[in-house]
XYZ file of C-alpha atoms in Angstrom:
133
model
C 36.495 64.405 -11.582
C 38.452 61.251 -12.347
C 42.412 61.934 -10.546
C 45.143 59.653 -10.942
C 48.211 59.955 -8.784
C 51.540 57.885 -9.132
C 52.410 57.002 -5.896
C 54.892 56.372 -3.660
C 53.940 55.661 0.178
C 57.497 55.577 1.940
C 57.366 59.639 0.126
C 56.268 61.918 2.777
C 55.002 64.885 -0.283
C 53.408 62.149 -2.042
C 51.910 61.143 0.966
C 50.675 64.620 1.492
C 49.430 65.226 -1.885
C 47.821 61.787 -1.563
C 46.003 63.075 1.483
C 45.054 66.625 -0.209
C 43.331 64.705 -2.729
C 40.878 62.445 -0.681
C 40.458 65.702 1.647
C 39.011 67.382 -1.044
C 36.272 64.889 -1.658
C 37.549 62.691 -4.505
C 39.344 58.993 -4.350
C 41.957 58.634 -7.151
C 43.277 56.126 -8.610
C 46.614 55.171 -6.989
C 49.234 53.573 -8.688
C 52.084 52.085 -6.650
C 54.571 53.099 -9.784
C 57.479 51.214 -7.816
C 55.011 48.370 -7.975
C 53.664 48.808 -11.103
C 56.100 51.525 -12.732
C 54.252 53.033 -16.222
C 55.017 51.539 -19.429
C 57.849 53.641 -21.442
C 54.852 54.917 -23.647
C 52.969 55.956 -20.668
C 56.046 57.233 -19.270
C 56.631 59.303 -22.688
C 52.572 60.440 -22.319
C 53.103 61.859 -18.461
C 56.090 64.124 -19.708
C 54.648 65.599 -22.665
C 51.407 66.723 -20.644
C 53.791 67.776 -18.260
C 55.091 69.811 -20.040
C 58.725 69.287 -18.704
C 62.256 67.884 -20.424
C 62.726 64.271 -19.777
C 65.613 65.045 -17.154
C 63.483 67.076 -14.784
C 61.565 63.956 -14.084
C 64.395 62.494 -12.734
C 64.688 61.628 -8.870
C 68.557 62.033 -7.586
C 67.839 61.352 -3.443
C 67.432 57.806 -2.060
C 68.165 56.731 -6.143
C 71.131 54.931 -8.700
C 71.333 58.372 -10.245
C 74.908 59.300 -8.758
C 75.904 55.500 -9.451
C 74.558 55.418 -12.760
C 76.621 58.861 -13.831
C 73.068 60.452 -14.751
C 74.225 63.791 -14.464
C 76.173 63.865 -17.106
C 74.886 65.604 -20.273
C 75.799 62.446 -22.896
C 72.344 61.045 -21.945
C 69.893 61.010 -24.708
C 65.913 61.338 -23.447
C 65.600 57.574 -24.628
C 68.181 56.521 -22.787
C 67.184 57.883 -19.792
C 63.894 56.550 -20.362
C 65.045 53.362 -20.599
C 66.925 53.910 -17.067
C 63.248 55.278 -15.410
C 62.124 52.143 -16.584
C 64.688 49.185 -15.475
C 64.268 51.437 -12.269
C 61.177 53.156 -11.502
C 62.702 55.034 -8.356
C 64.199 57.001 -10.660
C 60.774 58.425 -11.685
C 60.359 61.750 -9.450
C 57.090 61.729 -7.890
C 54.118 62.063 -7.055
C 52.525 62.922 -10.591
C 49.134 63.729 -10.380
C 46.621 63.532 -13.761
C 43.048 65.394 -13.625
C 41.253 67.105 -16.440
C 42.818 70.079 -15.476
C 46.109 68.662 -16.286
C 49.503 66.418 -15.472
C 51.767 67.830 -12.467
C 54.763 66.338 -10.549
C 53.100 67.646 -7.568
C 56.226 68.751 -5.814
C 55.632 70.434 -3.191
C 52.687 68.610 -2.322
C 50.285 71.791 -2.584
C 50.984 71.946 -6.611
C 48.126 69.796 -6.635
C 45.532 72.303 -5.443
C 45.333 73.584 -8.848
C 44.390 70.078 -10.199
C 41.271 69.616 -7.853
C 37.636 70.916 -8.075
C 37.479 71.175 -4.773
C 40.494 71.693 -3.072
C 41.359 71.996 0.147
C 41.153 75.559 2.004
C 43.372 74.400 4.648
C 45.625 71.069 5.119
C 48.294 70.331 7.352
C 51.050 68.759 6.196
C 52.670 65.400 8.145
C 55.530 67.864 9.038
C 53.304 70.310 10.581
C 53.622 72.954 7.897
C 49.793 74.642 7.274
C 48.683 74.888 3.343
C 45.982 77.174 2.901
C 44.607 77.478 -0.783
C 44.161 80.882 -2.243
């Protein structure tokens, strides 16, 4: 199963999803999206398989959000595309892409559903146990 994960390592849950992944037996592809953020299009492509509103992508803590007056309603979807893009930290992560679908895997155990083989147990960097169902 090919798995692609947008990641960011200074994120402890995308560090733990990260870590669920390879435990189950499969190497994604990581993409350092703070490195190399997704293209708008892209960006547009993760949301709709996500399934979500542009807004709940949005990352508030450790982000321009509060600065940039992004709670207020008066934002279109483009335009706050075009604020994920001039600054990718903005982009709530991690997202995770399988066959079985698109997820911002938050908490880091949303991804379990996304794996062929996930993991029956994991413990997290915080000490909290996962166990799959």
């Amino acid at each position: 199963m090919s798995v692609t994960i947008y990641h960011n390592p200074d994120c402890g849950t995308s560090r733990n999803t990260l870590a669920m992944i390879r435990q189950s037996g499969t190497e994604p592809v990581v993409i350092e999206y703070l490195k190399t953020p997704p293209s708008r299009d892209r960006l547009k492509e993760l949301i709709a398989a996500m399934g979500i509103p542009v807004r709940a992508l949005l990352r508030e803590k450790g982000t321009p959000y509060e600065e940039l007056g992004l709670a207020d309603p008066k934002w279109t979807d483009d335009e706050l595309l075009d604020f994920m893009i001039a600054h990718p930290i903005l982009i709530n992560r991690p997202i995770v892409v399988t066959a079985k679908g698109t997820r911002l895997c938050r908490p880091s155990e949303a991804v379990i559903d996304l794996l062929d083989n996930p993991v029956g147990r994991f413990v997290k960097e915080d000490g909290e146990v996962v166990e799959a169902k």
